[in-house]
């Protein structure tokens, strides 16, 4: 976000791999992720919106969902709630 009268250049860290392309959804400008996993971009002046919204070009490759450590209902195998007393 930029609240100044002039555009500013900034470097931000990203989690995407080097070489990935991010697109600013406001103006369509594309940025390539560096080897250091950063993107250098120009944030427009406040009068021009002062923001950027970056998205991985073409949606990228989705992450494989991981199985939860415990069942969703909270039950565990060693939880003894039987009423056999």
N, CA, C and O of each residue as an XYZ file, in Angstrom:
340
protein
N       0.847     -1.163      0.000
C       0.000      0.000      0.000
C       0.900      1.236      0.000
O       1.938      1.265      0.661
N       0.488      2.241     -0.744
C       1.249      3.477     -0.839
C       0.306      4.649     -0.595
O      -0.650      4.843     -1.347
N       0.566      5.429      0.448
C      -0.276      6.590      0.745
C       0.413      7.898      0.372
O      -0.047      8.978      0.743
N       1.510      7.794     -0.359
C       2.279      8.974     -0.769
C       1.778      9.510     -2.107
O       1.011      8.853     -2.811
N       2.237     10.733     -2.443
C       1.850     11.375     -3.701
C       2.532     10.764     -4.915
O       2.031     10.888     -6.032
N       3.668     10.107     -4.712
C       4.433      9.533     -5.817
C       4.468      8.014     -5.726
O       4.393      7.436     -4.641
N       4.584      7.384     -6.887
C       4.748      5.929     -6.914
C       6.051      5.580     -6.206
O       6.975      6.392     -6.152
N       6.118      4.368     -5.667
C       7.365      3.942     -5.023
C       7.682      2.516     -5.428
O       6.788      1.694     -5.634
N       8.988      2.237     -5.539
C       9.440      0.888     -5.851
C       9.719      0.175     -4.538
O      10.278      0.763     -3.612
N       9.333     -1.082     -4.460
C       9.549     -1.859     -3.252
C       9.877     -3.303     -3.617
O       9.560     -3.770     -4.711
N      10.513     -3.993     -2.688
C      10.848     -5.406     -2.854
C      10.094     -6.169     -1.774
O      10.192     -5.843     -0.591
N       9.346     -7.177     -2.183
C       8.595     -7.958     -1.205
C       8.971     -9.438     -1.314
O       9.197     -9.944     -2.413
N       9.038    -10.132     -0.168
C       9.293    -11.575     -0.200
C       8.009    -12.309     -0.602
O       6.908    -11.894     -0.240
N       8.162    -13.388     -1.344
C       7.022    -14.208     -1.753
C       7.347    -15.674     -1.530
O       8.515    -16.043     -1.406
N       6.331    -16.502     -1.478
C       6.556    -17.930     -1.234
C       6.698    -18.738     -2.522
O       7.057    -19.915     -2.478
N       6.421    -18.117     -3.662
C       6.535    -18.821     -4.935
C       8.000    -19.061     -5.283
O       8.885    -18.351     -4.805
N       8.244    -20.058     -6.112
C       9.603    -20.402     -6.526
C      10.156    -19.390     -7.518
O       9.404    -18.707     -8.213
N      11.479    -19.304     -7.573
C      12.149    -18.423     -8.530
C      11.662    -18.741     -9.938
O      11.515    -19.905    -10.311
N      11.417    -17.696    -10.709
C      10.953    -17.859    -12.076
C       9.446    -17.833    -12.233
O       8.943    -17.667    -13.344
N       8.713    -17.994    -11.131
C       7.254    -17.913    -11.208
C       6.864    -16.495    -11.618
O       7.572    -15.536    -11.312
N       5.745    -16.370    -12.307
C       5.288    -15.061    -12.764
C       4.037    -14.667    -11.993
O       3.063    -15.418    -11.932
N       4.080    -13.473    -11.406
C       2.938    -12.916    -10.694
C       2.363    -11.780    -11.523
O       3.108    -11.007    -12.125
N       1.044    -11.678    -11.556
C       0.370    -10.634    -12.314
C      -0.352     -9.702    -11.360
O      -1.032    -10.154    -10.439
N      -0.206     -8.384    -11.580
C      -0.962     -7.393    -10.822
C      -2.369     -7.377    -11.409
O      -2.553     -7.045    -12.580
N      -3.351     -7.732    -10.606
C      -4.719     -7.833    -11.097
C      -5.324     -6.480    -11.449
O      -6.333     -6.428    -12.153
N      -4.734     -5.383    -10.976
C      -5.246     -4.054    -11.317
C      -4.817     -3.606    -12.706
O      -5.648     -3.140    -13.485
N      -3.536     -3.739    -13.029
C      -3.059     -3.188    -14.302
C      -2.498     -4.232    -15.270
O      -2.090     -3.887    -16.379
N      -2.475     -5.504    -14.861
C      -2.012     -6.560    -15.749
C      -0.504     -6.685    -15.871
O      -0.011     -7.547    -16.599
N       0.232     -5.838    -15.168
C       1.693     -5.884    -15.218
C       2.175     -7.196    -14.599
O       1.616     -7.670    -13.610
N       3.224     -7.777    -15.198
C       3.745     -9.051    -14.714
C       5.103     -8.872    -14.056
O       5.917     -8.053    -14.484
N       5.334     -9.655    -13.001
C       6.580     -9.622    -12.249
C       7.089    -11.045    -12.104
O       6.311    -11.964    -11.844
N       8.399    -11.232    -12.271
C       9.014    -12.553    -12.148
C       9.708    -12.672    -10.796
O      10.438    -11.771    -10.383
N       9.476    -13.782    -10.115
C      10.077    -14.029     -8.805
C      11.572    -14.263     -8.982
O      11.990    -15.047     -9.834
N      12.372    -13.581     -8.173
C      13.832    -13.687     -8.247
C      14.326    -14.967     -7.577
O      13.554    -15.691     -6.948
N      15.615    -15.232     -7.721
C      16.242    -16.389     -7.078
C      16.150    -16.292     -5.560
O      16.184    -17.308     -4.865
N      16.033    -15.072     -5.049
C      15.919    -14.850     -3.599
C      14.471    -14.925     -3.125
O      14.177    -14.606     -1.974
N      13.565    -15.346     -4.009
C      12.128    -15.411     -3.740
C      11.575    -14.050     -3.325
O      10.868    -13.926     -2.325
N      11.914    -13.028     -4.120
C      11.362    -11.692     -3.934
C      10.837    -11.180     -5.268
O      11.171    -11.706     -6.330
N      10.013    -10.148     -5.192
C       9.503     -9.472     -6.373
C       9.736     -7.984     -6.171
O       9.395     -7.434     -5.123
N      10.318     -7.330     -7.175
C      10.507     -5.887     -7.148
C       9.392     -5.278     -7.982
O       9.228     -5.617     -9.154
N       8.628     -4.378     -7.377
C       7.499     -3.801     -8.092
C       7.308     -2.337     -7.750
O       7.809     -1.840     -6.741
N       6.569     -1.658     -8.619
C       6.223     -0.260     -8.404
C       4.803     -0.191     -7.875
O       3.869     -0.699     -8.495
N       4.650      0.448     -6.714
C       3.319      0.654     -6.159
C       2.871      2.047     -6.583
O       3.589      3.018     -6.343
N       1.703      2.168     -7.207
C       1.269      3.478     -7.696
C       1.046      4.474     -6.562
O       0.880      4.098     -5.401
N       1.047      5.756     -6.931
C       0.765      6.824     -5.972
C      -0.647      6.642     -5.415
O      -1.485      5.974     -6.021
N      -0.895      7.244     -4.255
C      -2.205      7.134     -3.612
C      -3.328      7.578     -4.545
O      -4.387      6.952     -4.580
N      -3.104      8.651     -5.298
C      -4.130      9.162     -6.214
C      -4.457      8.167     -7.326
O      -5.518      8.245     -7.946
N      -3.542      7.234     -7.572
C      -3.745      6.218     -8.605
C      -4.150      4.875     -8.015
O      -4.088      3.854     -8.701
N      -4.555      4.862     -6.780
C      -5.014      3.634     -6.127
C      -4.111      3.161     -5.013
O      -4.586      2.604     -4.023
N      -2.798      3.376     -5.159
C      -1.843      3.068     -4.100
C      -1.719      1.610     -3.706
O      -1.127      1.302     -2.672
N      -2.263      0.709     -4.503
C      -2.205     -0.711     -4.138
C      -1.918     -1.582     -5.353
O      -2.108     -1.170     -6.498
N      -1.459     -2.786     -5.075
C      -1.318     -3.828     -6.088
C      -1.923     -5.102     -5.511
O      -1.906     -5.313     -4.298
N      -2.444     -5.930     -6.369
C      -2.937     -7.247     -5.970
C      -2.252     -8.240     -6.891
O      -2.484     -8.246     -8.100
N      -1.405     -9.082     -6.309
C      -0.632    -10.032     -7.105
C      -1.265    -11.414     -7.057
O      -1.710    -11.879     -6.008
N      -1.294    -12.056     -8.214
C      -1.797    -13.426     -8.312
C      -0.834    -14.217     -9.178
O      -0.243    -13.683    -10.116
N      -0.683    -15.479     -8.858
C       0.178    -16.359     -9.632
C      -0.416    -16.522    -11.022
O      -1.580    -16.896    -11.162
N       0.375    -16.247    -12.045
C      -0.114    -16.310    -13.420
C      -0.617    -17.710    -13.736
O       0.022    -18.702    -13.386
N      -1.743    -17.783    -14.387
C      -2.379    -19.046    -14.786
C      -2.731    -19.916    -13.582
O      -2.944    -21.118    -13.737
N      -2.795    -19.339    -12.405
C      -3.181    -20.091    -11.224
C      -2.090    -20.950    -10.641
O      -2.234    -21.429     -9.516
N      -0.999    -21.167    -11.360
C       0.108    -21.967    -10.846
C      -0.294    -23.409    -10.625
O      -1.336    -23.857    -11.103
N       0.530    -24.124     -9.905
C       0.264    -25.516     -9.568
C      -0.259    -25.570     -8.146
O       0.446    -25.174     -7.217
N      -1.481    -26.051     -7.953
C      -2.018    -26.087     -6.592
C      -1.245    -27.055     -5.710
O      -0.708    -28.058     -6.179
N      -1.202    -26.733     -4.434
C      -0.547    -27.620     -3.477
C      -1.423    -28.842     -3.244
O      -2.648    -28.766     -3.331
N      -0.784    -29.967     -2.948
C      -1.516    -31.187     -2.638
C      -2.018    -31.071     -1.208
O      -1.226    -30.831     -0.297
N      -3.333    -31.240     -0.990
C      -3.848    -31.137      0.382
C      -3.253    -32.220      1.266
O      -3.031    -33.343      0.816
N      -2.997    -31.887      2.511
C      -2.437    -32.829      3.471
C      -3.553    -33.395      4.340
O      -4.517    -32.700      4.662
N      -3.413    -34.657      4.714
C      -4.371    -35.284      5.616
C      -4.197    -34.699      7.013
O      -3.065    -34.497      7.453
N      -5.278    -34.424      7.713
C      -5.148    -33.905      9.083
C      -4.551    -34.957     10.009
O      -4.686    -36.157      9.766
N      -3.887    -34.498     11.079
C      -3.284    -35.408     12.048
C      -4.336    -36.161     12.847
O      -4.119    -37.311     13.228
N      -5.469    -35.527     13.103
C      -6.549    -36.158     13.860
C      -7.825    -36.083     13.035
O      -7.964    -35.210     12.179
N      -8.743    -36.984     13.288
C     -10.018    -36.927     12.558
C     -10.712    -35.585     12.780
O     -10.526    -34.938     13.811
N     -11.517    -35.176     11.795
C     -12.176    -33.877     11.869
C     -13.135    -33.758     13.045
O     -13.364    -32.651     13.534
N     -13.706    -34.876     13.517
C     -14.657    -34.803     14.622
C     -13.963    -34.740     15.983
O     -14.629    -34.656     17.014
N     -12.640    -34.782     15.990
C     -11.898    -34.653     17.233
C     -11.649    -35.958     17.951
O     -10.905    -35.979     18.932
N     -12.253    -37.070     17.490
C     -12.040    -38.358     18.137
C     -10.626    -38.840     17.878
O     -10.062    -38.610     16.809
N     -10.065    -39.507     18.864
C      -8.769    -40.144     18.693
C      -8.918    -41.610     19.047
O      -9.852    -41.995     19.750
N      -7.998    -42.426     18.559
C      -8.093    -43.864     18.782
C      -8.001    -44.235     20.249
O      -8.641    -45.197     20.675
N      -7.226    -43.504     21.035
C      -7.051    -43.856     22.437
C      -8.054    -43.155     23.345
O      -7.906    -43.198     24.567
N      -9.059    -42.518     22.783
C     -10.095    -41.839     23.564
C     -11.144    -42.871     23.956
O     -11.890    -43.344     23.098
N     -11.215    -43.230     25.239
C     -12.144    -44.241     25.715
C     -13.353    -43.558     26.322
O     -13.315    -43.102     27.465
N     -14.427    -43.491     25.549
C     -15.646    -42.857     26.061
C     -16.777    -43.863     26.147
O     -17.949    -43.485     26.119
N     -16.439    -45.142     26.252
C     -17.486    -46.161     26.314
C     -18.213    -46.081     27.644
O     -17.673    -45.609     28.644
N     -19.452    -46.556     27.631
C     -20.269    -46.501     28.840
C     -20.428    -47.894     29.433
O     -21.485    -48.223     29.971
N     -19.378    -48.717     29.338
C     -19.428    -50.078     29.871
C     -18.868    -50.103     31.278
O     -17.776    -50.630     31.492
N     -19.565    -49.564     32.220
C     -19.078    -49.581     33.605
C     -20.034    -50.294     34.493
O     -19.792    -50.409     35.694
